[in-house]
Amino acid sequence: MKGRSKKKSVHLYSDGGQWMSNLPECLWGIPLSNLSLPGSHDAMTYCLDKDSKVSINESKLLQFMDKHMHSIVHPIILRWSITQVLTLSEQLDAGIRYFDLRIAHKPDEPSMKLHFVHMLYTTAVVEDVLWDILRWLRNHPWEVVVLAFRNFDGLDEDHHRHLVSRTKEIFSGKLCPRNVTPTLRSMWSSGYQVIVSYDDPGQVTKHCELWPAIPYWWGNKTTAAELIRYMEMRKQNGRPAGLFVAGINLTGDLGYILAHLRGSVKKMTLPALPFLNQWVKKQRPGSKKDCINIIAGDFIEKNNFVENVIGLNRKFLK
């Protein structure tokens, strides 16, 4: 996979590459929206680097500071943009099955080439990454992924048309149409392995292979306690009917970042993960009002996050 990946000494879930096919048969007929699936928030930020440019959708102040004080400001922006260190293939191997993909077209890019974005534009190219996912799926024919195409920074109608066309060409018969209720059994029997949600309603109406935007519970909080309170409030109001995401990712706005210039997403997140993972272990998948579905986080290799989320599916057996 494209992008920079340093040697990492991390413990990954050993069953991660084939955990769906290893689920008990009694779970194969449960809708994916009622299973517990681990997800990756801002999945592509591992390939941001010192050459990544600030998105034009960021504040004028941030763009100005990066332009005129680049050597000082850019490392700070970079630290506050990176939410993952594992490459996409490593995340797949670890067991991640939902990917938050923020897609962008750089303003100085004359071609139809698309990148990913999280404050900064990634070095990775969208089409290359989709081909990488396809190769992984061919080697793991019983695994299913949910790709959330979001953000659409700088895309016009031609870019959308190109992105949808290439997505359909690359995944072809593996794309699950939205007029079915996907279970593992039904997807396996039809050869489907990919659900693509697309955050542009106009495109969704034109293509049966695209699913509407998947709701994402985003707390916009800087501490685990605040985020857990937010999640519990959302649960009290009831879960959506279909696929949805509970994002246990902490967020620092510009004011918070300016007050923590030596900080980073990682420094903010790692101390909170033990508390957030305790919350994860208490959750239950299913169709009831207070049940969860996809849980997405940052630095997914830490604190047995993936294993804990997958393990919630054992509660169906009790």
GROMACS .gro file of C-alpha atoms in nm:
model
  318
    1MET     CA    1   0.000   0.000   0.000
    2LYS     CA    2   0.112   0.353  -0.069
    3GLY     CA    3   0.237   0.572   0.213
    4ARG     CA    4   0.507   0.577   0.472
    5SER     CA    5   0.509   0.302   0.729
    6LYS     CA    6   0.781   0.273   0.993
    7LYS     CA    7   0.851  -0.055   1.168
    8LYS     CA    8   0.597  -0.086   1.444
    9SER     CA    9   0.620  -0.303   1.752
   10VAL     CA   10   0.253  -0.358   1.824
   11HIS     CA   11   0.036  -0.649   1.925
   12LEU     CA   12  -0.235  -0.704   1.665
   13TYR     CA   13  -0.536  -0.928   1.693
   14SER     CA   14  -0.412  -1.262   1.555
   15ASP     CA   15  -0.752  -1.350   1.406
   16GLY     CA   16  -0.789  -1.009   1.241
   17GLY     CA   17  -0.746  -1.111   0.880
   18GLN     CA   18  -1.030  -1.364   0.883
   19TRP     CA   19  -1.244  -1.288   1.185
   20MET     CA   20  -1.571  -1.263   0.989
   21SER     CA   21  -1.532  -1.608   0.837
   22ASN     CA   22  -1.451  -1.742   1.184
   23LEU     CA   23  -1.774  -1.615   1.343
   24PRO     CA   24  -2.014  -1.889   1.459
   25GLU     CA   25  -2.262  -1.996   1.191
   26CYS     CA   26  -2.553  -1.871   1.400
   27LEU     CA   27  -2.433  -1.514   1.337
   28TRP     CA   28  -2.409  -1.542   0.957
   29GLY     CA   29  -2.774  -1.445   0.909
   30ILE     CA   30  -2.769  -1.138   1.133
   31PRO     CA   31  -2.775  -0.806   0.942
   32LEU     CA   32  -2.438  -0.633   0.938
   33SER     CA   33  -2.610  -0.334   1.095
   34ASN     CA   34  -2.671  -0.547   1.405
   35LEU     CA   35  -2.320  -0.692   1.434
   36SER     CA   36  -2.028  -0.522   1.608
   37LEU     CA   37  -1.768  -0.404   1.355
   38PRO     CA   38  -1.438  -0.227   1.430
   39GLY     CA   39  -1.371   0.089   1.232
   40SER     CA   40  -1.089   0.330   1.158
   41HIS     CA   41  -1.147   0.704   1.196
   42ASP     CA   42  -0.961   0.908   0.930
   43ALA     CA   43  -0.810   0.584   0.809
   44MET     CA   44  -0.561   0.734   0.562
   45THR     CA   45  -0.376   0.981   0.784
   46TYR     CA   46  -0.082   0.742   0.828
   47CYS     CA   47   0.059   0.871   0.497
   48LEU     CA   48   0.062   1.240   0.584
   49ASP     CA   49   0.412   1.385   0.591
   50LYS     CA   50   0.614   1.709   0.585
   51ASP     CA   51   0.531   1.757   0.216
   52SER     CA   52   0.154   1.739   0.270
   53LYS     CA   53  -0.014   2.071   0.193
   54VAL     CA   54  -0.287   2.231   0.404
   55SER     CA   55  -0.637   2.185   0.263
   56ILE     CA   56  -0.791   2.499   0.115
   57ASN     CA   57  -1.101   2.418   0.319
   58GLU     CA   58  -0.913   2.489   0.641
   59SER     CA   59  -0.932   2.833   0.798
   60LYS     CA   60  -0.759   3.127   0.625
   61LEU     CA   61  -0.565   3.183   0.947
   62LEU     CA   62  -0.424   2.830   0.941
   63GLN     CA   63  -0.333   2.860   0.572
   64PHE     CA   64  -0.166   3.197   0.634
   65MET     CA   65   0.034   3.066   0.931
   66ASP     CA   66   0.145   2.757   0.740
   67LYS     CA   67   0.256   2.967   0.442
   68HIS     CA   68   0.450   3.232   0.633
   69MET     CA   69   0.574   3.028   0.934
   70HIS     CA   70   0.590   2.689   0.766
   71SER     CA   71   0.889   2.542   0.951
   72ILE     CA   72   0.722   2.616   1.286
   73VAL     CA   73   0.354   2.565   1.208
   74HIS     CA   74   0.358   2.266   0.973
   75PRO     CA   75   0.495   2.014   1.226
   76ILE     CA   76   0.220   2.121   1.466
   77ILE     CA   77  -0.052   2.073   1.203
   78LEU     CA   78   0.097   1.736   1.112
   79ARG     CA   79   0.091   1.613   1.472
   80TRP     CA   80  -0.273   1.717   1.503
   81SER     CA   81  -0.372   1.552   1.174
   82ILE     CA   82  -0.235   1.200   1.215
   83THR     CA   83  -0.488   0.961   1.369
   84GLN     CA   84  -0.350   0.627   1.244
   85VAL     CA   85  -0.003   0.477   1.209
   86LEU     CA   86  -0.090   0.144   1.047
   87THR     CA   87  -0.124   0.131   0.669
   88LEU     CA   88  -0.460   0.035   0.523
   89SER     CA   89  -0.344  -0.321   0.455
   90GLU     CA   90  -0.221  -0.349   0.814
   91GLN     CA   91  -0.554  -0.216   0.938
   92LEU     CA   92  -0.734  -0.478   0.729
   93ASP     CA   93  -0.507  -0.749   0.865
   94ALA     CA   94  -0.573  -0.620   1.216
   95GLY     CA   95  -0.948  -0.668   1.166
   96ILE     CA   96  -1.076  -0.322   1.073
   97ARG     CA   97  -1.385  -0.348   0.849
   98TYR     CA   98  -1.513   0.013   0.837
   99PHE     CA   99  -1.295   0.284   0.684
  100ASP     CA  100  -1.358   0.657   0.717
  101LEU     CA  101  -1.220   0.792   0.387
  102ARG     CA  102  -1.214   1.173   0.341
  103ILE     CA  103  -1.168   1.237  -0.031
  104ALA     CA  104  -1.022   1.550  -0.189
  105HIS     CA  105  -0.911   1.705  -0.514
  106LYS     CA  106  -0.612   1.935  -0.475
  107PRO     CA  107  -0.674   2.281  -0.624
  108ASP     CA  108  -0.341   2.275  -0.811
  109GLU     CA  109  -0.399   1.923  -0.950
  110PRO     CA  110  -0.489   1.952  -1.323
  111SER     CA  111  -0.584   1.585  -1.362
  112MET     CA  112  -0.874   1.386  -1.216
  113LYS     CA  113  -0.638   1.238  -0.957
  114LEU     CA  114  -0.795   1.230  -0.611
  115HIS     CA  115  -0.631   1.216  -0.270
  116PHE     CA  116  -0.743   1.185   0.092
  117VAL     CA  117  -0.755   1.471   0.341
  118HIS     CA  118  -0.754   1.551   0.711
  119MET     CA  119  -0.644   1.913   0.747
  120LEU     CA  120  -0.363   1.812   0.510
  121TYR     CA  121  -0.378   1.634   0.176
  122THR     CA  122  -0.236   1.282   0.183
  123THR     CA  123   0.033   1.153  -0.048
  124ALA     CA  124  -0.180   0.846  -0.127
  125VAL     CA  125  -0.398   0.844  -0.440
  126VAL     CA  126  -0.756   0.720  -0.402
  127GLU     CA  127  -0.754   0.489  -0.703
  128ASP     CA  128  -0.431   0.320  -0.592
  129VAL     CA  129  -0.579   0.253  -0.249
  130LEU     CA  130  -0.899   0.107  -0.394
  131TRP     CA  131  -0.693  -0.135  -0.603
  132ASP     CA  132  -0.499  -0.231  -0.288
  133ILE     CA  133  -0.825  -0.302  -0.106
  134LEU     CA  134  -0.944  -0.518  -0.396
  135ARG     CA  135  -0.622  -0.721  -0.388
  136TRP     CA  136  -0.664  -0.778  -0.015
  137LEU     CA  137  -1.027  -0.885  -0.061
  138ARG     CA  138  -0.931  -1.134  -0.331
  139ASN     CA  139  -0.699  -1.296  -0.079
  140HIS     CA  140  -0.972  -1.287   0.190
  141PRO     CA  141  -1.290  -1.388   0.002
  142TRP     CA  142  -1.506  -1.425   0.315
  143GLU     CA  143  -1.432  -1.081   0.460
  144VAL     CA  144  -1.655  -0.778   0.404
  145VAL     CA  145  -1.564  -0.409   0.424
  146VAL     CA  146  -1.761  -0.085   0.455
  147LEU     CA  147  -1.598   0.210   0.277
  148ALA     CA  148  -1.738   0.550   0.378
  149PHE     CA  149  -1.657   0.810   0.111
  150ARG     CA  150  -1.686   1.140   0.297
  151ASN     CA  151  -1.589   1.507   0.305
  152PHE     CA  152  -1.543   1.558  -0.073
  153ASP     CA  153  -1.301   1.847  -0.040
  154GLY     CA  154  -1.278   2.030  -0.375
  155LEU     CA  155  -1.473   1.778  -0.587
  156ASP     CA  156  -1.700   1.899  -0.865
  157GLU     CA  157  -1.951   1.697  -1.067
  158ASP     CA  158  -1.683   1.563  -1.302
  159HIS     CA  159  -1.472   1.443  -1.009
  160HIS     CA  160  -1.772   1.267  -0.856
  161ARG     CA  161  -1.855   1.104  -1.188
  162HIS     CA  162  -1.494   0.986  -1.222
  163LEU     CA  163  -1.475   0.857  -0.863
  164VAL     CA  164  -1.799   0.660  -0.887
  165SER     CA  165  -1.707   0.520  -1.227
  166ARG     CA  166  -1.364   0.400  -1.111
  167THR     CA  167  -1.508   0.257  -0.788
  168LYS     CA  168  -1.763   0.053  -0.986
  169GLU     CA  169  -1.499  -0.064  -1.233
  170ILE     CA  170  -1.252  -0.168  -0.964
  171PHE     CA  171  -1.490  -0.355  -0.733
  172SER     CA  172  -1.741  -0.455  -1.002
  173GLY     CA  173  -1.947  -0.755  -0.886
  174LYS     CA  174  -1.817  -0.725  -0.529
  175LEU     CA  175  -2.026  -0.411  -0.464
  176CYS     CA  176  -2.335  -0.480  -0.256
  177PRO     CA  177  -2.638  -0.285  -0.386
  178ARG     CA  178  -2.840  -0.088  -0.135
  179ASN     CA  179  -3.168  -0.268  -0.207
  180VAL     CA  180  -3.060  -0.572  -0.006
  181THR     CA  181  -3.030  -0.628   0.368
  182PRO     CA  182  -2.669  -0.742   0.395
  183THR     CA  183  -2.582  -1.036   0.616
  184LEU     CA  184  -2.261  -1.236   0.593
  185ARG     CA  185  -2.453  -1.530   0.447
  186SER     CA  186  -2.631  -1.322   0.182
  187MET     CA  187  -2.313  -1.138   0.083
  188TRP     CA  188  -2.113  -1.458   0.059
  189SER     CA  189  -2.377  -1.625  -0.155
  190SER     CA  190  -2.383  -1.329  -0.396
  191GLY     CA  191  -2.008  -1.266  -0.403
  192TYR     CA  192  -2.044  -0.923  -0.242
  193GLN     CA  193  -1.759  -0.794  -0.027
  194VAL     CA  194  -1.787  -0.415  -0.038
  195ILE     CA  195  -2.045  -0.164   0.085
  196VAL     CA  196  -1.972   0.192  -0.029
  197SER     CA  197  -2.151   0.475   0.148
  198TYR     CA  198  -2.135   0.806  -0.037
  199ASP     CA  199  -2.194   1.141   0.130
  200ASP     CA  200  -2.347   1.303  -0.179
  201PRO     CA  201  -2.721   1.232  -0.213
  202GLY     CA  202  -2.723   1.331  -0.581
  203GLN     CA  203  -2.475   1.058  -0.667
  204VAL     CA  204  -2.651   0.799  -0.450
  205THR     CA  205  -2.978   0.842  -0.640
  206LYS     CA  206  -2.799   0.770  -0.969
  207HIS     CA  207  -2.625   0.448  -0.865
  208CYS     CA  208  -2.778   0.149  -0.689
  209GLU     CA  209  -2.428   0.041  -0.580
  210LEU     CA  210  -2.394   0.348  -0.355
  211TRP     CA  211  -2.540   0.360  -0.005
  212PRO     CA  212  -2.651   0.683   0.165
  213ALA     CA  213  -2.420   0.845   0.417
  214ILE     CA  214  -2.377   0.626   0.724
  215PRO     CA  215  -2.460   0.821   1.044
  216TYR     CA  216  -2.148   0.893   1.250
  217TRP     CA  217  -2.185   0.980   1.618
  218TRP     CA  218  -1.910   1.241   1.659
  219GLY     CA  219  -1.876   1.376   2.010
  220ASN     CA  220  -1.629   1.658   1.934
  221LYS     CA  221  -1.482   1.614   2.284
  222THR     CA  222  -1.130   1.635   2.427
  223THR     CA  223  -1.167   1.392   2.719
  224ALA     CA  224  -1.285   1.033   2.756
  225ALA     CA  225  -1.537   1.125   3.026
  226GLU     CA  226  -1.706   1.387   2.807
  227LEU     CA  227  -1.711   1.155   2.508
  228ILE     CA  228  -1.862   0.867   2.705
  229ARG     CA  229  -2.135   1.096   2.839
  230TYR     CA  230  -2.211   1.202   2.481
  231MET     CA  231  -2.231   0.840   2.363
  232GLU     CA  232  -2.465   0.742   2.644
  233MET     CA  233  -2.691   1.036   2.560
  234ARG     CA  234  -2.702   0.928   2.195
  235LYS     CA  235  -2.786   0.572   2.299
  236GLN     CA  236  -3.076   0.695   2.512
  237ASN     CA  237  -3.223   0.860   2.202
  238GLY     CA  238  -3.200   0.529   2.015
  239ARG     CA  239  -2.978   0.386   1.745
  240PRO     CA  240  -3.046   0.440   1.372
  241ALA     CA  241  -3.217   0.158   1.185
  242GLY     CA  242  -2.928   0.070   0.953
  243LEU     CA  243  -2.551   0.084   0.965
  244PHE     CA  244  -2.414   0.353   1.195
  245VAL     CA  245  -2.089   0.448   1.364
  246ALA     CA  246  -2.008   0.539   1.722
  247GLY     CA  247  -1.684   0.735   1.691
  248ILE     CA  248  -1.472   0.708   2.005
  249ASN     CA  249  -1.219   0.954   1.861
  250LEU     CA  250  -1.129   1.262   2.064
  251THR     CA  251  -1.117   1.599   1.887
  252GLY     CA  252  -0.921   1.916   1.948
  253ASP     CA  253  -1.042   2.233   1.777
  254LEU     CA  254  -0.809   2.516   1.671
  255GLY     CA  255  -0.835   2.683   2.011
  256TYR     CA  256  -0.743   2.361   2.188
  257ILE     CA  257  -0.452   2.301   1.951
  258LEU     CA  258  -0.317   2.653   2.004
  259ALA     CA  259  -0.328   2.589   2.379
  260HIS     CA  260  -0.139   2.257   2.332
  261LEU     CA  261   0.120   2.340   2.067
  262ARG     CA  262   0.350   2.058   2.184
  263GLY     CA  263   0.063   1.812   2.185
  264SER     CA  264  -0.083   1.583   1.919
  265VAL     CA  265  -0.384   1.366   1.852
  266LYS     CA  266  -0.178   1.075   1.980
  267LYS     CA  267  -0.082   1.245   2.307
  268MET     CA  268  -0.446   1.340   2.363
  269THR     CA  269  -0.578   0.994   2.270
  270LEU     CA  270  -0.348   0.736   2.427
  271PRO     CA  271  -0.417   0.822   2.795
  272ALA     CA  272  -0.792   0.810   2.720
  273LEU     CA  273  -0.793   0.471   2.545
  274PRO     CA  274  -0.810   0.250   2.856
  275PHE     CA  275  -1.126   0.437   2.968
  276LEU     CA  276  -1.279   0.434   2.619
  277ASN     CA  277  -1.208   0.063   2.581
  278GLN     CA  278  -1.375  -0.008   2.913
  279TRP     CA  279  -1.683   0.161   2.768
  280VAL     CA  280  -1.649  -0.049   2.452
  281LYS     CA  281  -1.648  -0.373   2.650
  282LYS     CA  282  -1.980  -0.280   2.813
  283GLN     CA  283  -2.160  -0.236   2.480
  284ARG     CA  284  -2.389  -0.482   2.309
  285PRO     CA  285  -2.462  -0.523   1.936
  286GLY     CA  286  -2.812  -0.585   1.809
  287SER     CA  287  -3.130  -0.411   1.702
  288LYS     CA  288  -3.245  -0.277   2.039
  289LYS     CA  289  -3.255   0.095   2.108
  290ASP     CA  290  -2.932   0.109   2.309
  291CYS     CA  291  -2.726  -0.128   2.091
  292ILE     CA  292  -2.418  -0.033   1.892
  293ASN     CA  293  -2.297  -0.134   1.546
  294ILE     CA  294  -1.968   0.005   1.412
  295ILE     CA  295  -1.723   0.150   1.664
  296ALA     CA  296  -1.448   0.360   1.505
  297GLY     CA  297  -1.138   0.487   1.678
  298ASP     CA  298  -0.793   0.637   1.637
  299PHE     CA  299  -0.469   0.439   1.664
  300ILE     CA  300  -0.663   0.117   1.626
  301GLU     CA  301  -0.364  -0.102   1.715
  302LYS     CA  302  -0.370   0.015   2.078
  303ASN     CA  303  -0.533  -0.138   2.389
  304ASN     CA  304  -0.683  -0.439   2.208
  305PHE     CA  305  -0.943  -0.208   2.053
  306VAL     CA  306  -1.017  -0.431   1.753
  307GLU     CA  307  -1.037  -0.750   1.958
  308ASN     CA  308  -1.268  -0.584   2.210
  309VAL     CA  309  -1.509  -0.462   1.941
  310ILE     CA  310  -1.518  -0.798   1.761
  311GLY     CA  311  -1.559  -0.975   2.093
  312LEU     CA  312  -1.890  -0.799   2.154
  313ASN     CA  313  -2.044  -1.036   1.897
  314ARG     CA  314  -2.002  -1.319   2.151
  315LYS     CA  315  -2.283  -1.159   2.351
  316PHE     CA  316  -2.525  -1.298   2.090
  317LEU     CA  317  -2.429  -1.646   2.212
  318LYS     CA  318  -2.529  -1.585   2.575
   0.00000   0.00000   0.00000
